[in-house]
Amino acid sequence: MWGDQAQPIDVVGLDGDDTLWRCEDLFQQAQAHFRAMLADFADEELVDATLSRVERGNLALFGYGIKGFALSAVETAAQLAGPHLHAALVEQILDLARGMLSAPVELLPGAAEAVWALRAAGHRVVLVTKGDLLDQERKLAQSGLAEAFDHVEIISEKNAVKYAELLRVLGCPPERFLMVGNSVRSDILPVVELGARAVHVPYHLVWDHEHVGSWAGHDNVLEIANLSELPALLAGAHGVASG
């Protein structure tokens, strides 16, 4: 638990993808279909390795999300199929992306109850998520949680600079901010760098780009198995109750 000198938490930031609702499952399923589409041109290992390399190279231009995945998948297909790439294959990739963009939003167990409980406890609750603006707005609207958030921040990247900008907008000092999410790279390390606190909620699937090791050794980080544990954690932690 955080130390006796910890200041009360004013603002709780919550990640969206794979913290409030399922996301990576959809990408894993899509990538399996993509491997099958390219089976005549490369084995599964080569398809995965090429797509990963292309996606990483395109992040600065296309950003995160389904549209970036689709563009990188087309580029990957062009590299692996070469002159044998045909319009029908490109259309299959686009259809795959359209299906992902219209997939229903599936909240994770206990997510909705946790968000509303945090509001009831007097915390300011903020959605902090990255990815394509239209898709994230769609997921938020379909989640039924839009009214639960005091502020929504959809950003292109999660790093210490972006979190510092958000805290300035919110008028919240780092020591009174808590970020909650599944990604050590995006939700945990940048905020503890600023002097804020974080709660890690692991998800069984993690995109390889988000793998950065462990948060072990950071005193300002706790881990819970399920988001439903968060309200009780905040209510019971000395110096962590809402201020």
mmCIF file of C-alpha atoms in Angstrom:
data_model
loop_
_atom_site.group_PDB
_atom_site.id
_atom_site.type_symbol
_atom_site.label_atom_id
_atom_site.label_comp_id
_atom_site.label_asym_id
_atom_site.label_seq_id
_atom_site.Cartn_x
_atom_site.Cartn_y
_atom_site.Cartn_z
ATOM 1 C CA MET A 1 0.000 0.000 0.000
ATOM 2 C CA TRP A 2 1.126 3.587 -0.503
ATOM 3 C CA GLY A 3 2.884 5.233 2.417
ATOM 4 C CA ASP A 4 1.409 7.295 5.206
ATOM 5 C CA GLN A 5 2.507 10.539 3.562
ATOM 6 C CA ALA A 6 0.604 9.888 0.324
ATOM 7 C CA GLN A 7 -1.808 12.661 -0.570
ATOM 8 C CA PRO A 8 -5.476 11.895 -1.277
ATOM 9 C CA ILE A 9 -6.403 10.998 -4.843
ATOM 10 C CA ASP A 10 -8.436 13.694 -6.582
ATOM 11 C CA VAL A 11 -8.507 12.436 -10.186
ATOM 12 C CA VAL A 12 -8.666 8.812 -11.338
ATOM 13 C CA GLY A 13 -7.632 8.242 -14.954
ATOM 14 C CA LEU A 14 -8.906 5.090 -16.637
ATOM 15 C CA ASP A 15 -7.590 3.512 -19.806
ATOM 16 C CA GLY A 16 -10.191 2.293 -22.303
ATOM 17 C CA ASP A 17 -8.904 -0.576 -24.459
ATOM 18 C CA ASP A 18 -8.433 -3.802 -22.489
ATOM 19 C CA THR A 19 -9.085 -1.998 -19.213
ATOM 20 C CA LEU A 20 -12.745 -1.009 -19.578
ATOM 21 C CA TRP A 21 -13.598 -2.954 -22.738
ATOM 22 C CA ARG A 22 -12.054 -5.756 -24.786
ATOM 23 C CA CYS A 23 -9.833 -4.710 -27.683
ATOM 24 C CA GLU A 24 -6.737 -6.831 -28.286
ATOM 25 C CA ASP A 25 -8.907 -9.943 -28.741
ATOM 26 C CA LEU A 26 -10.300 -8.314 -31.887
ATOM 27 C CA PHE A 27 -6.835 -7.591 -33.274
ATOM 28 C CA GLN A 28 -5.651 -11.125 -32.537
ATOM 29 C CA GLN A 29 -8.642 -12.569 -34.389
ATOM 30 C CA ALA A 30 -8.081 -10.203 -37.312
ATOM 31 C CA GLN A 31 -4.415 -11.113 -37.512
ATOM 32 C CA ALA A 32 -5.318 -14.801 -37.645
ATOM 33 C CA HIS A 33 -7.590 -14.072 -40.636
ATOM 34 C CA PHE A 34 -4.810 -12.006 -42.207
ATOM 35 C CA ARG A 35 -2.350 -14.909 -41.924
ATOM 36 C CA ALA A 36 -4.843 -17.139 -43.725
ATOM 37 C CA MET A 37 -5.240 -14.557 -46.506
ATOM 38 C CA LEU A 38 -1.483 -14.607 -47.136
ATOM 39 C CA ALA A 39 -0.992 -18.356 -46.757
ATOM 40 C CA ASP A 40 -0.091 -18.696 -50.449
ATOM 41 C CA PHE A 41 2.738 -16.166 -50.113
ATOM 42 C CA ALA A 42 4.336 -16.673 -46.680
ATOM 43 C CA ASP A 43 4.177 -18.802 -43.558
ATOM 44 C CA GLU A 44 2.501 -17.500 -40.421
ATOM 45 C CA GLU A 45 5.753 -16.555 -38.680
ATOM 46 C CA LEU A 46 6.890 -14.412 -41.604
ATOM 47 C CA VAL A 47 3.489 -12.730 -41.893
ATOM 48 C CA ASP A 48 3.500 -11.840 -38.190
ATOM 49 C CA ALA A 49 7.090 -10.601 -38.216
ATOM 50 C CA THR A 50 6.565 -8.484 -41.337
ATOM 51 C CA LEU A 51 3.326 -6.982 -40.083
ATOM 52 C CA SER A 52 4.901 -6.140 -36.723
ATOM 53 C CA ARG A 53 7.847 -4.419 -38.407
ATOM 54 C CA VAL A 54 5.604 -2.486 -40.781
ATOM 55 C CA GLU A 55 3.227 -1.412 -38.004
ATOM 56 C CA ARG A 56 6.068 -0.117 -35.861
ATOM 57 C CA GLY A 57 7.479 1.808 -38.814
ATOM 58 C CA ASN A 58 4.090 3.369 -39.532
ATOM 59 C CA LEU A 59 3.111 4.396 -35.999
ATOM 60 C CA ALA A 60 4.434 7.919 -36.373
ATOM 61 C CA LEU A 61 2.331 8.404 -39.523
ATOM 62 C CA PHE A 62 -0.794 6.291 -38.994
ATOM 63 C CA GLY A 63 -0.943 6.128 -35.194
ATOM 64 C CA TYR A 64 -2.674 3.384 -33.217
ATOM 65 C CA GLY A 65 -5.923 1.669 -34.031
ATOM 66 C CA ILE A 66 -7.766 -0.307 -36.666
ATOM 67 C CA LYS A 67 -7.165 2.063 -39.576
ATOM 68 C CA GLY A 68 -3.426 2.001 -38.962
ATOM 69 C CA PHE A 69 -3.568 -1.781 -38.742
ATOM 70 C CA ALA A 70 -5.431 -1.973 -42.062
ATOM 71 C CA LEU A 71 -2.968 0.272 -43.896
ATOM 72 C CA SER A 72 -0.031 -1.674 -42.481
ATOM 73 C CA ALA A 73 -1.716 -4.947 -43.454
ATOM 74 C CA VAL A 74 -2.058 -3.746 -47.053
ATOM 75 C CA GLU A 75 1.616 -2.736 -47.075
ATOM 76 C CA THR A 76 2.588 -6.101 -45.605
ATOM 77 C CA ALA A 77 0.560 -7.916 -48.256
ATOM 78 C CA ALA A 78 2.271 -5.876 -50.967
ATOM 79 C CA GLN A 79 5.700 -6.789 -49.614
ATOM 80 C CA LEU A 80 4.961 -10.504 -49.278
ATOM 81 C CA ALA A 81 2.820 -11.043 -52.382
ATOM 82 C CA GLY A 82 4.795 -8.706 -54.625
ATOM 83 C CA PRO A 83 3.474 -8.626 -58.184
ATOM 84 C CA HIS A 84 0.913 -11.282 -57.277
ATOM 85 C CA LEU A 85 -0.997 -8.895 -55.030
ATOM 86 C CA HIS A 86 -4.488 -8.508 -56.485
ATOM 87 C CA ALA A 87 -7.386 -6.164 -55.841
ATOM 88 C CA ALA A 88 -9.517 -8.916 -54.315
ATOM 89 C CA LEU A 89 -6.954 -9.454 -51.538
ATOM 90 C CA VAL A 90 -6.837 -5.728 -50.778
ATOM 91 C CA GLU A 91 -10.627 -5.698 -50.607
ATOM 92 C CA GLN A 92 -10.564 -8.632 -48.168
ATOM 93 C CA ILE A 93 -8.224 -6.680 -45.899
ATOM 94 C CA LEU A 94 -10.499 -3.638 -46.061
ATOM 95 C CA ASP A 95 -13.524 -5.810 -45.281
ATOM 96 C CA LEU A 96 -11.634 -7.182 -42.284
ATOM 97 C CA ALA A 97 -11.054 -3.634 -41.029
ATOM 98 C CA ARG A 98 -14.685 -2.662 -41.617
ATOM 99 C CA GLY A 99 -15.785 -5.628 -39.531
ATOM 100 C CA MET A 100 -13.462 -4.576 -36.713
ATOM 101 C CA LEU A 101 -14.771 -1.003 -36.806
ATOM 102 C CA SER A 102 -18.362 -2.197 -36.503
ATOM 103 C CA ALA A 103 -17.753 -4.828 -33.827
ATOM 104 C CA PRO A 104 -19.883 -4.435 -30.679
ATOM 105 C CA VAL A 105 -18.228 -3.051 -27.562
ATOM 106 C CA GLU A 106 -17.835 -5.638 -24.801
ATOM 107 C CA LEU A 107 -17.255 -4.209 -21.344
ATOM 108 C CA LEU A 108 -14.964 -6.182 -19.082
ATOM 109 C CA PRO A 109 -16.495 -7.718 -15.929
ATOM 110 C CA GLY A 110 -16.987 -5.175 -13.177
ATOM 111 C CA ALA A 111 -15.851 -2.217 -15.292
ATOM 112 C CA ALA A 112 -19.103 -0.248 -15.323
ATOM 113 C CA GLU A 113 -19.748 -0.822 -11.634
ATOM 114 C CA ALA A 114 -16.224 0.322 -10.764
ATOM 115 C CA VAL A 115 -16.500 3.562 -12.763
ATOM 116 C CA TRP A 116 -19.794 4.543 -11.165
ATOM 117 C CA ALA A 117 -18.529 3.596 -7.708
ATOM 118 C CA LEU A 118 -15.544 5.906 -8.149
ATOM 119 C CA ARG A 119 -17.913 8.729 -9.069
ATOM 120 C CA ALA A 120 -20.090 7.994 -6.066
ATOM 121 C CA ALA A 121 -17.007 8.135 -3.825
ATOM 122 C CA GLY A 122 -16.342 11.688 -4.957
ATOM 123 C CA HIS A 123 -13.427 11.192 -7.318
ATOM 124 C CA ARG A 124 -13.147 13.011 -10.625
ATOM 125 C CA VAL A 125 -13.044 10.234 -13.210
ATOM 126 C CA VAL A 126 -11.273 10.738 -16.533
ATOM 127 C CA LEU A 127 -11.014 8.480 -19.575
ATOM 128 C CA VAL A 128 -7.460 8.550 -20.946
ATOM 129 C CA THR A 129 -7.179 6.417 -24.052
ATOM 130 C CA LYS A 130 -5.150 6.407 -27.252
ATOM 131 C CA GLY A 131 -6.011 5.435 -30.798
ATOM 132 C CA ASP A 132 -8.185 6.560 -33.661
ATOM 133 C CA LEU A 133 -10.494 9.392 -32.598
ATOM 134 C CA LEU A 134 -13.647 8.186 -34.378
ATOM 135 C CA ASP A 135 -13.261 4.602 -33.215
ATOM 136 C CA GLN A 136 -12.582 5.569 -29.607
ATOM 137 C CA GLU A 137 -15.573 7.920 -29.624
ATOM 138 C CA ARG A 138 -17.704 5.085 -31.026
ATOM 139 C CA LYS A 139 -16.576 2.681 -28.327
ATOM 140 C CA LEU A 140 -17.181 5.201 -25.578
ATOM 141 C CA ALA A 141 -20.689 5.947 -26.863
ATOM 142 C CA GLN A 142 -21.563 2.247 -27.145
ATOM 143 C CA SER A 143 -20.093 1.439 -23.740
ATOM 144 C CA GLY A 144 -22.834 3.341 -21.946
ATOM 145 C CA LEU A 145 -20.191 5.035 -19.773
ATOM 146 C CA ALA A 146 -19.940 8.411 -21.500
ATOM 147 C CA GLU A 147 -21.911 10.182 -18.770
ATOM 148 C CA ALA A 148 -19.682 8.708 -16.059
ATOM 149 C CA PHE A 149 -16.592 10.670 -17.065
ATOM 150 C CA ASP A 150 -15.816 14.218 -16.008
ATOM 151 C CA HIS A 151 -13.335 14.516 -18.873
ATOM 152 C CA VAL A 152 -12.379 12.441 -21.923
ATOM 153 C CA GLU A 153 -8.877 12.553 -23.398
ATOM 154 C CA ILE A 154 -8.228 10.662 -26.646
ATOM 155 C CA ILE A 155 -4.562 11.050 -27.537
ATOM 156 C CA SER A 156 -2.154 9.776 -30.165
ATOM 157 C CA GLU A 157 0.445 8.565 -27.655
ATOM 158 C CA LYS A 158 0.709 8.087 -23.915
ATOM 159 C CA ASN A 159 3.944 9.471 -22.531
ATOM 160 C CA ALA A 160 5.055 11.706 -19.679
ATOM 161 C CA VAL A 161 4.685 14.854 -21.791
ATOM 162 C CA LYS A 162 1.074 14.065 -22.706
ATOM 163 C CA TYR A 163 0.159 13.149 -19.137
ATOM 164 C CA ALA A 164 1.730 16.379 -17.866
ATOM 165 C CA GLU A 165 -0.360 18.350 -20.367
ATOM 166 C CA LEU A 166 -3.498 16.540 -19.205
ATOM 167 C CA LEU A 167 -2.767 17.268 -15.547
ATOM 168 C CA ARG A 168 -2.343 20.952 -16.354
ATOM 169 C CA VAL A 169 -5.715 20.969 -18.107
ATOM 170 C CA LEU A 170 -7.315 19.216 -15.134
ATOM 171 C CA GLY A 171 -5.577 21.434 -12.603
ATOM 172 C CA CYS A 172 -4.413 18.343 -10.764
ATOM 173 C CA PRO A 173 -0.918 17.965 -9.252
ATOM 174 C CA PRO A 174 0.752 14.607 -10.057
ATOM 175 C CA GLU A 175 0.689 13.470 -6.436
ATOM 176 C CA ARG A 176 -3.130 13.613 -6.444
ATOM 177 C CA PHE A 177 -3.544 11.721 -9.745
ATOM 178 C CA LEU A 178 -3.990 7.977 -10.183
ATOM 179 C CA MET A 179 -3.827 6.232 -13.565
ATOM 180 C CA VAL A 180 -5.371 2.787 -13.998
ATOM 181 C CA GLY A 181 -4.716 0.534 -16.976
ATOM 182 C CA ASN A 182 -3.421 -2.701 -18.441
ATOM 183 C CA SER A 183 -0.330 -1.423 -20.271
ATOM 184 C CA VAL A 184 2.876 -0.969 -18.295
ATOM 185 C CA ARG A 185 4.350 1.036 -21.174
ATOM 186 C CA SER A 186 1.406 3.395 -21.646
ATOM 187 C CA ASP A 187 -0.531 3.505 -18.380
ATOM 188 C CA ILE A 188 2.039 2.919 -15.653
ATOM 189 C CA LEU A 189 5.604 4.076 -16.344
ATOM 190 C CA PRO A 190 4.837 7.556 -17.771
ATOM 191 C CA VAL A 191 2.725 8.617 -14.793
ATOM 192 C CA VAL A 192 5.103 7.361 -12.113
ATOM 193 C CA GLU A 193 7.827 9.285 -13.933
ATOM 194 C CA LEU A 194 5.808 12.415 -13.150
ATOM 195 C CA GLY A 195 5.369 11.496 -9.486
ATOM 196 C CA ALA A 196 1.791 10.257 -9.850
ATOM 197 C CA ARG A 197 0.478 6.852 -8.800
ATOM 198 C CA ALA A 198 -0.770 3.962 -10.913
ATOM 199 C CA VAL A 199 -2.726 0.746 -10.637
ATOM 200 C CA HIS A 200 -1.898 -2.042 -13.063
ATOM 201 C CA VAL A 201 -4.786 -4.281 -14.143
ATOM 202 C CA PRO A 202 -3.207 -7.019 -16.299
ATOM 203 C CA TYR A 203 -5.019 -8.291 -19.380
ATOM 204 C CA HIS A 204 -4.398 -11.752 -20.810
ATOM 205 C CA LEU A 205 -3.463 -10.342 -24.231
ATOM 206 C CA VAL A 206 -0.921 -7.585 -24.842
ATOM 207 C CA TRP A 207 0.192 -6.219 -28.216
ATOM 208 C CA ASP A 208 3.920 -6.842 -28.648
ATOM 209 C CA HIS A 209 4.595 -3.106 -29.030
ATOM 210 C CA GLU A 210 3.364 -2.577 -25.460
ATOM 211 C CA HIS A 211 5.822 -5.045 -23.914
ATOM 212 C CA VAL A 212 8.440 -3.132 -21.928
ATOM 213 C CA GLY A 213 9.092 -5.427 -18.993
ATOM 214 C CA SER A 214 7.833 -4.929 -15.460
ATOM 215 C CA TRP A 215 6.881 -2.045 -13.187
ATOM 216 C CA ALA A 216 8.553 -3.853 -10.282
ATOM 217 C CA GLY A 217 10.565 -1.537 -8.091
ATOM 218 C CA HIS A 218 8.220 1.417 -8.431
ATOM 219 C CA ASP A 219 6.725 2.260 -5.030
ATOM 220 C CA ASN A 220 3.862 4.240 -6.566
ATOM 221 C CA VAL A 221 2.364 1.233 -8.358
ATOM 222 C CA LEU A 222 -0.107 -1.377 -7.141
ATOM 223 C CA GLU A 223 -1.626 -4.294 -9.046
ATOM 224 C CA ILE A 224 -5.143 -5.707 -8.918
ATOM 225 C CA ALA A 225 -6.592 -8.690 -10.738
ATOM 226 C CA ASN A 226 -9.860 -7.052 -11.738
ATOM 227 C CA LEU A 227 -11.163 -3.502 -12.075
ATOM 228 C CA SER A 228 -13.941 -4.341 -9.632
ATOM 229 C CA GLU A 229 -11.295 -4.274 -6.864
ATOM 230 C CA LEU A 230 -10.428 -0.614 -7.489
ATOM 231 C CA PRO A 231 -13.147 1.203 -5.493
ATOM 232 C CA ALA A 232 -12.424 -0.811 -2.354
ATOM 233 C CA LEU A 233 -8.692 -0.292 -2.839
ATOM 234 C CA LEU A 234 -9.145 3.462 -2.920
ATOM 235 C CA ALA A 235 -11.634 3.495 -0.077
ATOM 236 C CA GLY A 236 -9.449 1.358 2.154
ATOM 237 C CA ALA A 237 -5.996 2.743 1.460
ATOM 238 C CA HIS A 238 -4.705 5.204 4.052
ATOM 239 C CA GLY A 239 -4.153 8.547 2.371
ATOM 240 C CA VAL A 240 -5.827 7.463 -0.843
ATOM 241 C CA ALA A 241 -9.452 8.319 -0.158
ATOM 242 C CA SER A 242 -10.968 11.036 -2.313
ATOM 243 C CA GLY A 243 -10.053 14.581 -1.399
#
